[in-house]
PDB file of C-alpha atoms in Angstrom:
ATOM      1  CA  UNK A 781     131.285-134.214 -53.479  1.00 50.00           C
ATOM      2  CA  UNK A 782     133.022-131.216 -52.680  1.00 49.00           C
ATOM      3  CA  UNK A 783     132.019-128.130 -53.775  1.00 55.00           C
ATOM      4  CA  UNK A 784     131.755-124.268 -52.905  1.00 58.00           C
ATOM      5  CA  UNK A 785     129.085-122.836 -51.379  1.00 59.00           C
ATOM      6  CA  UNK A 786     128.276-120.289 -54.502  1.00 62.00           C
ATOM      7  CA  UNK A 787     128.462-122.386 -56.931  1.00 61.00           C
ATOM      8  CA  UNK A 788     124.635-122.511 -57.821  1.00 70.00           C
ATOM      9  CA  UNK A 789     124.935-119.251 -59.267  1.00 77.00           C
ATOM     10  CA  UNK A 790     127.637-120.066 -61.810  1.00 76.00           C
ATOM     11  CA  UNK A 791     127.236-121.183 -65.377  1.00 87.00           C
ATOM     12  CA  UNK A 792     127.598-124.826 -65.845  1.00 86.00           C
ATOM     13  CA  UNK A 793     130.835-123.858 -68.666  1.00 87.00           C
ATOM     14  CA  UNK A 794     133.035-121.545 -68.186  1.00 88.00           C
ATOM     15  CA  UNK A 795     136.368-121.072 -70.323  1.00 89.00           C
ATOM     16  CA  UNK A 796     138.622-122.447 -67.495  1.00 88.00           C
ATOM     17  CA  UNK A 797     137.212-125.737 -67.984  1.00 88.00           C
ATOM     18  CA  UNK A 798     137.866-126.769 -71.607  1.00 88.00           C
ATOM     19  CA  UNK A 799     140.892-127.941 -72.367  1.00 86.00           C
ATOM     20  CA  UNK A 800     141.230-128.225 -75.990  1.00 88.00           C
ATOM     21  CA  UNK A 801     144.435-130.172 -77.676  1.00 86.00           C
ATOM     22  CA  UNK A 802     145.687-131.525 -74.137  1.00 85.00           C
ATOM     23  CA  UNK A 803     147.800-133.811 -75.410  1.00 90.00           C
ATOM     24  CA  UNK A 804     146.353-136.411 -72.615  1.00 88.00           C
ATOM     25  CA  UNK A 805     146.724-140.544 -73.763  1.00 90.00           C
ATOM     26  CA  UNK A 806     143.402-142.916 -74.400  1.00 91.00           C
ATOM     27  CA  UNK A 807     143.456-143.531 -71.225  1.00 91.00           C
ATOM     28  CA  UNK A 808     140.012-142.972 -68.792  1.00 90.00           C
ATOM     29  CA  UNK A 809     141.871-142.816 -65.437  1.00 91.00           C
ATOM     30  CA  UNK A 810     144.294-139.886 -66.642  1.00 91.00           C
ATOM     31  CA  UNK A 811     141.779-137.940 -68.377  1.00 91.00           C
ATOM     32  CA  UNK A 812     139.332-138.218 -65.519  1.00 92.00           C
ATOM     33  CA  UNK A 813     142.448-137.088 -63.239  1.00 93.00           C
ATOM     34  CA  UNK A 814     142.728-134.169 -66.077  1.00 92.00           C
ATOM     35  CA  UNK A 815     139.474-133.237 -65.245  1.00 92.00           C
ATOM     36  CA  UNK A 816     139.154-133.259 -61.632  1.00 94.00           C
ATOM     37  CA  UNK A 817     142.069-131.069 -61.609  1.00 94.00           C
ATOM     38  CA  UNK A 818     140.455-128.631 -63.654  1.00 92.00           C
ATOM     39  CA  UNK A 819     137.752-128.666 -61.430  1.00 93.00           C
ATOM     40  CA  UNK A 820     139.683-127.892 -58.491  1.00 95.00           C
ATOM     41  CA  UNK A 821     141.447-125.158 -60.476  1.00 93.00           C
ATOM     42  CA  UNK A 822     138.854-123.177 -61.434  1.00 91.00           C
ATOM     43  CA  UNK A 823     137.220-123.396 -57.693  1.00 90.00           C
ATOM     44  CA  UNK A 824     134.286-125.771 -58.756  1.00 90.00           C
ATOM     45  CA  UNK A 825     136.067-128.619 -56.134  1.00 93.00           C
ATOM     46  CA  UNK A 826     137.862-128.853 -53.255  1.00 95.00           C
ATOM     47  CA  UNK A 827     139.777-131.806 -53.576  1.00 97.00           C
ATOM     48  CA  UNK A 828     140.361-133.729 -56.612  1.00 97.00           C
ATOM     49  CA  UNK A 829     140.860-136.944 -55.088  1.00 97.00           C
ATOM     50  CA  UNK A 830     137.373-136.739 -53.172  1.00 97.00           C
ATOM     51  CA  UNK A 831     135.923-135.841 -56.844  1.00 96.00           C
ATOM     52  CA  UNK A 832     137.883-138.607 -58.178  1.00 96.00           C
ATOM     53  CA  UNK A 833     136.372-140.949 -55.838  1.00 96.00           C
ATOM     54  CA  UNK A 834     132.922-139.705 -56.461  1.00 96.00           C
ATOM     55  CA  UNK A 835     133.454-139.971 -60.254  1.00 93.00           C
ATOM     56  CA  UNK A 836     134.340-144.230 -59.972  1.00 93.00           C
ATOM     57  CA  UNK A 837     131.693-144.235 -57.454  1.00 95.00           C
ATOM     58  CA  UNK A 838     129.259-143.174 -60.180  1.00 94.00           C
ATOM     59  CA  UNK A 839     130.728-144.889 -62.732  1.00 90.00           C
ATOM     60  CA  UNK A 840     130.419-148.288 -60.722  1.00 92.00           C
ATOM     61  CA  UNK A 841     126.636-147.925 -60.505  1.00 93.00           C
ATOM     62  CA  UNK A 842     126.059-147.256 -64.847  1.00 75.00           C
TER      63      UNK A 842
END
């Protein structure tokens, strides 16, 4: 996964990533897309796509 290098010293949750009333559909692939991009947004990721990936990677072995 990509992240930067100081993010051991953040909190886990920080305002920037809650989105409350989104508006997104029932639908696992868009909110996970949601999600990644408010990763990358608020500097916990690089790349959304390469969290993206890592996410269905996870979610293959559960």
């Amino acid at each position: 996964m990509t992240t930067p290098e100081d993010s051991a010293d953040r909190p886990v949750l920080i305002p920037e990533l809650v989105s409350l009333d989104a508006g997104l559909p029932a639908d696992k692939d868009v909110v996970l897309n949601a999600l990644a991009v408010l990763q990358v947004d608020a500097g916990r990721a690089t790349d959304a796509t390469v969290l993206l990936g890592d996410i269905h990677a996870r979610e293959a072995q559960a």
